[in-house]
Amino acid sequence: AEVYAGLLAGEALMLNLAQMEDAHLKQDQRALEVERTVSLSAVYAGLPSNSFNLSEKVTELVKKGAGNTGNGLNTLAFGTGTDTKTSLQASLSLAYLDVFKDYPASLGKTRRIKQISVTLPALLGPYQDIQAVLSYGGDNNGLARGCKALAVSRGMNDSGQFQLDFNDGKFLPFEGIAIDDKGALVLSFPNATSKQKAMLQTLSDIILHIRYTIR
């Protein structure tokens, strides 16, 4: 009986190894890589209710130093907290973009963000930088430490990294968020009524380059 038990244990082990190898091959298969470019100006102008012109509203709110506009998770507003009351915040609902429907479900139902970059069309003086922070307002408990926000300083396809490297062993900001998640991306501009006021008054759009994978 002990011999038979040993043989069966070996067979069970071989089966487990085969299952592990199969799972690894499925997980390790090359994912489809997609980039979705999003214009917040177009999103805000197309809202079903409370639509608005991004450039005009930014100028208006910055002059007032307060206020808000928009609908649901798609809004432009000044922060209400002690640290954010002088920060202008533009938010975008991921689910509202309906990115999942861009490609057939037959290609794969697991669609997750790999990386996000930001472009800010605005007039800048010589050697002038931008200060902005892109954060995620949804369930970010599953994100790795240091991956819940990125700092924007250049404003031209800005990844928040000195050098973007997709082969880096570390997770990138926002990597792993489901493309149809119910949360929102929030771009905050600190010092919106002082240091960055002139720049914001020339801001014509906010462009997000959302790169994601399909498995």
Short mmCIF file of C-alpha atoms in Angstrom, two decimals:
data_model
loop_
_atom_site.label_atom_id
_atom_site.label_comp_id
_atom_site.label_asym_id
_atom_site.label_seq_id
_atom_site.Cartn_x
_atom_site.Cartn_y
_atom_site.Cartn_z
CA ALA A 1 0.00 0.00 0.00
CA GLU A 2 2.87 2.34 0.82
CA VAL A 3 4.43 1.68 -2.62
CA TYR A 4 1.18 2.46 -4.38
CA ALA A 5 0.76 5.58 -2.23
CA GLY A 6 4.23 6.72 -3.22
CA LEU A 7 3.54 6.17 -6.91
CA LEU A 8 0.30 8.06 -6.74
CA ALA A 9 2.00 10.90 -4.91
CA GLY A 10 4.56 11.12 -7.74
CA GLU A 11 1.83 11.21 -10.37
CA ALA A 12 0.00 13.92 -8.47
CA LEU A 13 3.21 15.94 -8.29
CA MET A 14 3.79 15.58 -12.03
CA LEU A 15 0.21 16.71 -12.67
CA ASN A 16 0.70 19.76 -10.46
CA LEU A 17 3.93 20.63 -12.26
CA ALA A 18 2.21 20.33 -15.62
CA GLN A 19 -0.61 22.58 -14.42
CA MET A 20 1.88 25.14 -13.14
CA GLU A 21 3.74 25.12 -16.45
CA ASP A 22 0.49 25.57 -18.37
CA ALA A 23 -0.52 28.49 -16.14
CA HIS A 24 2.91 30.08 -16.59
CA LEU A 25 2.74 29.80 -20.37
CA LYS A 26 -0.71 31.40 -20.42
CA GLN A 27 0.40 34.23 -18.14
CA ASP A 28 3.69 34.72 -19.97
CA GLN A 29 2.16 35.04 -23.42
CA ARG A 30 2.74 38.39 -25.10
CA ALA A 31 -0.04 40.85 -24.41
CA LEU A 32 -1.43 43.25 -26.99
CA GLU A 33 -0.10 46.75 -26.35
CA VAL A 34 -2.44 49.68 -26.98
CA GLU A 35 -2.29 53.44 -26.54
CA ARG A 36 -5.43 55.55 -26.09
CA THR A 37 -4.95 59.32 -26.38
CA VAL A 38 -7.53 61.30 -24.42
CA SER A 39 -8.26 65.02 -24.77
CA LEU A 40 -9.91 66.32 -21.61
CA SER A 41 -11.08 69.35 -23.59
CA ALA A 42 -13.05 67.02 -25.88
CA VAL A 43 -14.34 64.94 -22.96
CA TYR A 44 -15.59 67.98 -21.04
CA ALA A 45 -17.16 69.55 -24.14
CA GLY A 46 -19.05 66.31 -24.83
CA LEU A 47 -20.51 65.73 -21.37
CA PRO A 48 -24.26 64.91 -21.51
CA SER A 49 -24.92 67.63 -18.93
CA ASN A 50 -22.93 70.55 -17.53
CA SER A 51 -20.52 70.45 -20.48
CA PHE A 52 -17.93 73.22 -20.64
CA ASN A 53 -14.98 74.66 -22.53
CA LEU A 54 -11.83 73.63 -20.67
CA SER A 55 -9.65 76.60 -21.64
CA GLU A 56 -12.33 79.17 -20.82
CA LYS A 57 -13.24 77.57 -17.50
CA VAL A 58 -9.63 77.24 -16.37
CA THR A 59 -9.13 80.97 -16.97
CA GLU A 60 -12.37 81.81 -15.17
CA LEU A 61 -11.69 79.66 -12.11
CA VAL A 62 -8.07 80.78 -11.80
CA LYS A 63 -9.17 84.42 -11.80
CA LYS A 64 -11.76 83.71 -9.09
CA GLY A 65 -9.49 81.42 -7.10
CA ALA A 66 -12.47 79.16 -6.38
CA GLY A 67 -15.38 77.32 -7.97
CA ASN A 68 -16.17 74.11 -9.80
CA THR A 69 -17.88 72.82 -12.91
CA GLY A 70 -18.60 69.54 -14.65
CA ASN A 71 -20.57 66.39 -14.03
CA GLY A 72 -20.01 63.28 -11.90
CA LEU A 73 -16.32 62.35 -11.83
CA ASN A 74 -15.57 64.56 -14.83
CA THR A 75 -14.98 67.91 -13.17
CA LEU A 76 -12.77 70.96 -12.96
CA ALA A 77 -12.58 72.46 -9.48
CA PHE A 78 -10.46 73.98 -6.78
CA GLY A 79 -9.60 71.66 -3.91
CA THR A 80 -11.41 71.96 -0.60
CA GLY A 81 -8.74 70.64 1.78
CA THR A 82 -6.19 72.73 3.63
CA ASP A 83 -3.38 71.57 1.35
CA THR A 84 -5.41 71.75 -1.86
CA LYS A 85 -7.52 74.92 -1.62
CA THR A 86 -5.13 76.73 -3.99
CA SER A 87 -4.85 73.71 -6.31
CA LEU A 88 -6.87 73.48 -9.50
CA GLN A 89 -7.95 69.87 -10.08
CA ALA A 90 -9.12 68.29 -13.34
CA SER A 91 -10.68 64.85 -12.89
CA LEU A 92 -11.55 62.18 -15.44
CA SER A 93 -13.68 59.06 -14.97
CA LEU A 94 -12.00 55.96 -16.40
CA ALA A 95 -15.31 54.17 -16.88
CA TYR A 96 -16.76 57.15 -18.79
CA LEU A 97 -14.10 56.72 -21.49
CA ASP A 98 -15.47 53.25 -22.28
CA VAL A 99 -12.00 52.17 -23.42
CA PHE A 100 -12.89 48.48 -23.09
CA LYS A 101 -15.08 48.70 -26.20
CA ASP A 102 -12.25 49.97 -28.40
CA TYR A 103 -11.23 46.38 -29.22
CA PRO A 104 -13.29 43.15 -29.48
CA ALA A 105 -13.67 41.10 -26.30
CA SER A 106 -12.37 38.08 -28.23
CA LEU A 107 -8.86 39.55 -28.06
CA GLY A 108 -8.86 39.20 -24.29
CA LYS A 109 -10.97 40.37 -21.39
CA THR A 110 -8.14 41.38 -19.04
CA ARG A 111 -7.26 44.97 -19.85
CA ARG A 112 -5.01 46.86 -17.46
CA ILE A 113 -3.12 50.12 -17.49
CA LYS A 114 0.60 49.81 -18.09
CA GLN A 115 1.63 53.47 -18.04
CA ILE A 116 0.23 57.00 -18.37
CA SER A 117 1.91 60.14 -19.70
CA VAL A 118 0.66 63.74 -19.71
CA THR A 119 0.90 66.51 -22.30
CA LEU A 120 -0.07 70.08 -21.35
CA PRO A 121 -0.30 72.49 -24.32
CA ALA A 122 0.49 75.88 -22.76
CA LEU A 123 2.78 78.86 -23.25
CA LEU A 124 5.93 78.56 -21.16
CA GLY A 125 8.76 81.01 -20.74
CA PRO A 126 12.44 80.10 -21.17
CA TYR A 127 13.51 77.45 -18.67
CA GLN A 128 10.02 77.46 -17.15
CA ASP A 129 8.73 74.21 -15.70
CA ILE A 130 5.24 72.97 -14.86
CA GLN A 131 4.18 71.67 -11.48
CA ALA A 132 1.32 69.15 -11.54
CA VAL A 133 0.48 65.84 -9.90
CA LEU A 134 -1.54 63.06 -11.51
CA SER A 135 -3.15 60.78 -8.94
CA TYR A 136 -5.77 58.06 -8.88
CA GLY A 137 -8.98 58.55 -6.93
CA GLY A 138 -10.24 54.98 -7.05
CA ASP A 139 -9.37 51.83 -5.12
CA ASN A 140 -5.58 51.99 -5.19
CA ASN A 141 -4.90 49.51 -2.41
CA GLY A 142 -3.54 47.05 -4.95
CA LEU A 143 -1.01 49.50 -6.36
CA ALA A 144 2.63 49.15 -5.40
CA ARG A 145 4.17 51.76 -3.10
CA GLY A 146 5.23 54.83 -5.04
CA CYS A 147 2.82 53.99 -7.87
CA LYS A 148 -0.23 55.94 -6.72
CA ALA A 149 0.81 59.25 -8.28
CA LEU A 150 3.29 60.84 -10.69
CA ALA A 151 4.75 64.34 -10.80
CA VAL A 152 4.53 66.30 -14.05
CA SER A 153 7.30 68.85 -14.63
CA ARG A 154 7.99 68.93 -18.38
CA GLY A 155 4.44 68.69 -19.70
CA MET A 156 5.33 67.06 -23.01
CA ASN A 157 4.39 63.38 -23.10
CA ASP A 158 5.59 63.49 -19.49
CA SER A 159 5.79 60.08 -17.79
CA GLY A 160 6.96 61.44 -14.46
CA GLN A 161 10.18 59.47 -14.93
CA PHE A 162 13.65 60.77 -15.75
CA GLN A 163 13.75 58.05 -18.40
CA LEU A 164 10.78 55.82 -19.15
CA ASP A 165 11.87 52.17 -19.24
CA PHE A 166 9.24 49.50 -19.80
CA ASN A 167 11.86 46.84 -19.02
CA ASP A 168 12.44 48.22 -15.54
CA GLY A 169 11.79 45.54 -12.94
CA LYS A 170 9.79 47.99 -10.83
CA PHE A 171 6.11 48.74 -11.33
CA LEU A 172 5.23 51.98 -13.12
CA PRO A 173 2.74 54.51 -11.69
CA PHE A 174 -0.86 53.24 -12.04
CA GLU A 175 0.29 49.92 -13.51
CA GLY A 176 -2.33 47.24 -12.98
CA ILE A 177 -5.47 49.40 -12.75
CA ALA A 178 -8.34 47.90 -14.75
CA ILE A 179 -9.09 50.06 -17.78
CA ASP A 180 -12.81 50.09 -16.89
CA ASP A 181 -12.33 50.77 -13.18
CA LYS A 182 -14.90 53.00 -11.47
CA GLY A 183 -12.34 55.48 -10.12
CA ALA A 184 -11.03 58.74 -11.55
CA LEU A 185 -7.68 60.17 -12.57
CA VAL A 186 -7.08 63.59 -11.02
CA LEU A 187 -4.53 66.12 -12.31
CA SER A 188 -3.78 68.78 -9.69
CA PHE A 189 -2.01 72.10 -10.30
CA PRO A 190 -0.69 73.55 -7.01
CA ASN A 191 -0.24 77.32 -6.67
CA ALA A 192 -2.89 77.83 -9.34
CA THR A 193 -3.67 81.38 -8.22
CA SER A 194 -0.07 82.51 -7.90
CA LYS A 195 3.05 80.90 -9.36
CA GLN A 196 1.22 78.94 -12.08
CA LYS A 197 -1.61 81.38 -12.81
CA ALA A 198 -0.10 82.82 -16.01
CA MET A 199 0.69 79.37 -17.39
CA LEU A 200 -2.79 78.03 -16.63
CA GLN A 201 -4.43 80.97 -18.39
CA THR A 202 -2.76 79.79 -21.61
CA LEU A 203 -3.59 76.09 -21.12
CA SER A 204 -5.62 74.91 -24.12
CA ASP A 205 -6.03 71.23 -23.27
CA ILE A 206 -4.94 68.36 -21.06
CA ILE A 207 -3.85 65.26 -22.97
CA LEU A 208 -3.52 61.86 -21.34
CA HIS A 209 -1.62 59.10 -23.14
CA ILE A 210 -3.04 55.93 -21.59
CA ARG A 211 -1.05 52.82 -22.46
CA TYR A 212 -2.64 49.49 -21.57
CA THR A 213 -2.42 45.79 -22.30
CA ILE A 214 -4.97 43.24 -23.46
CA ARG A 215 -4.70 39.59 -22.47
#
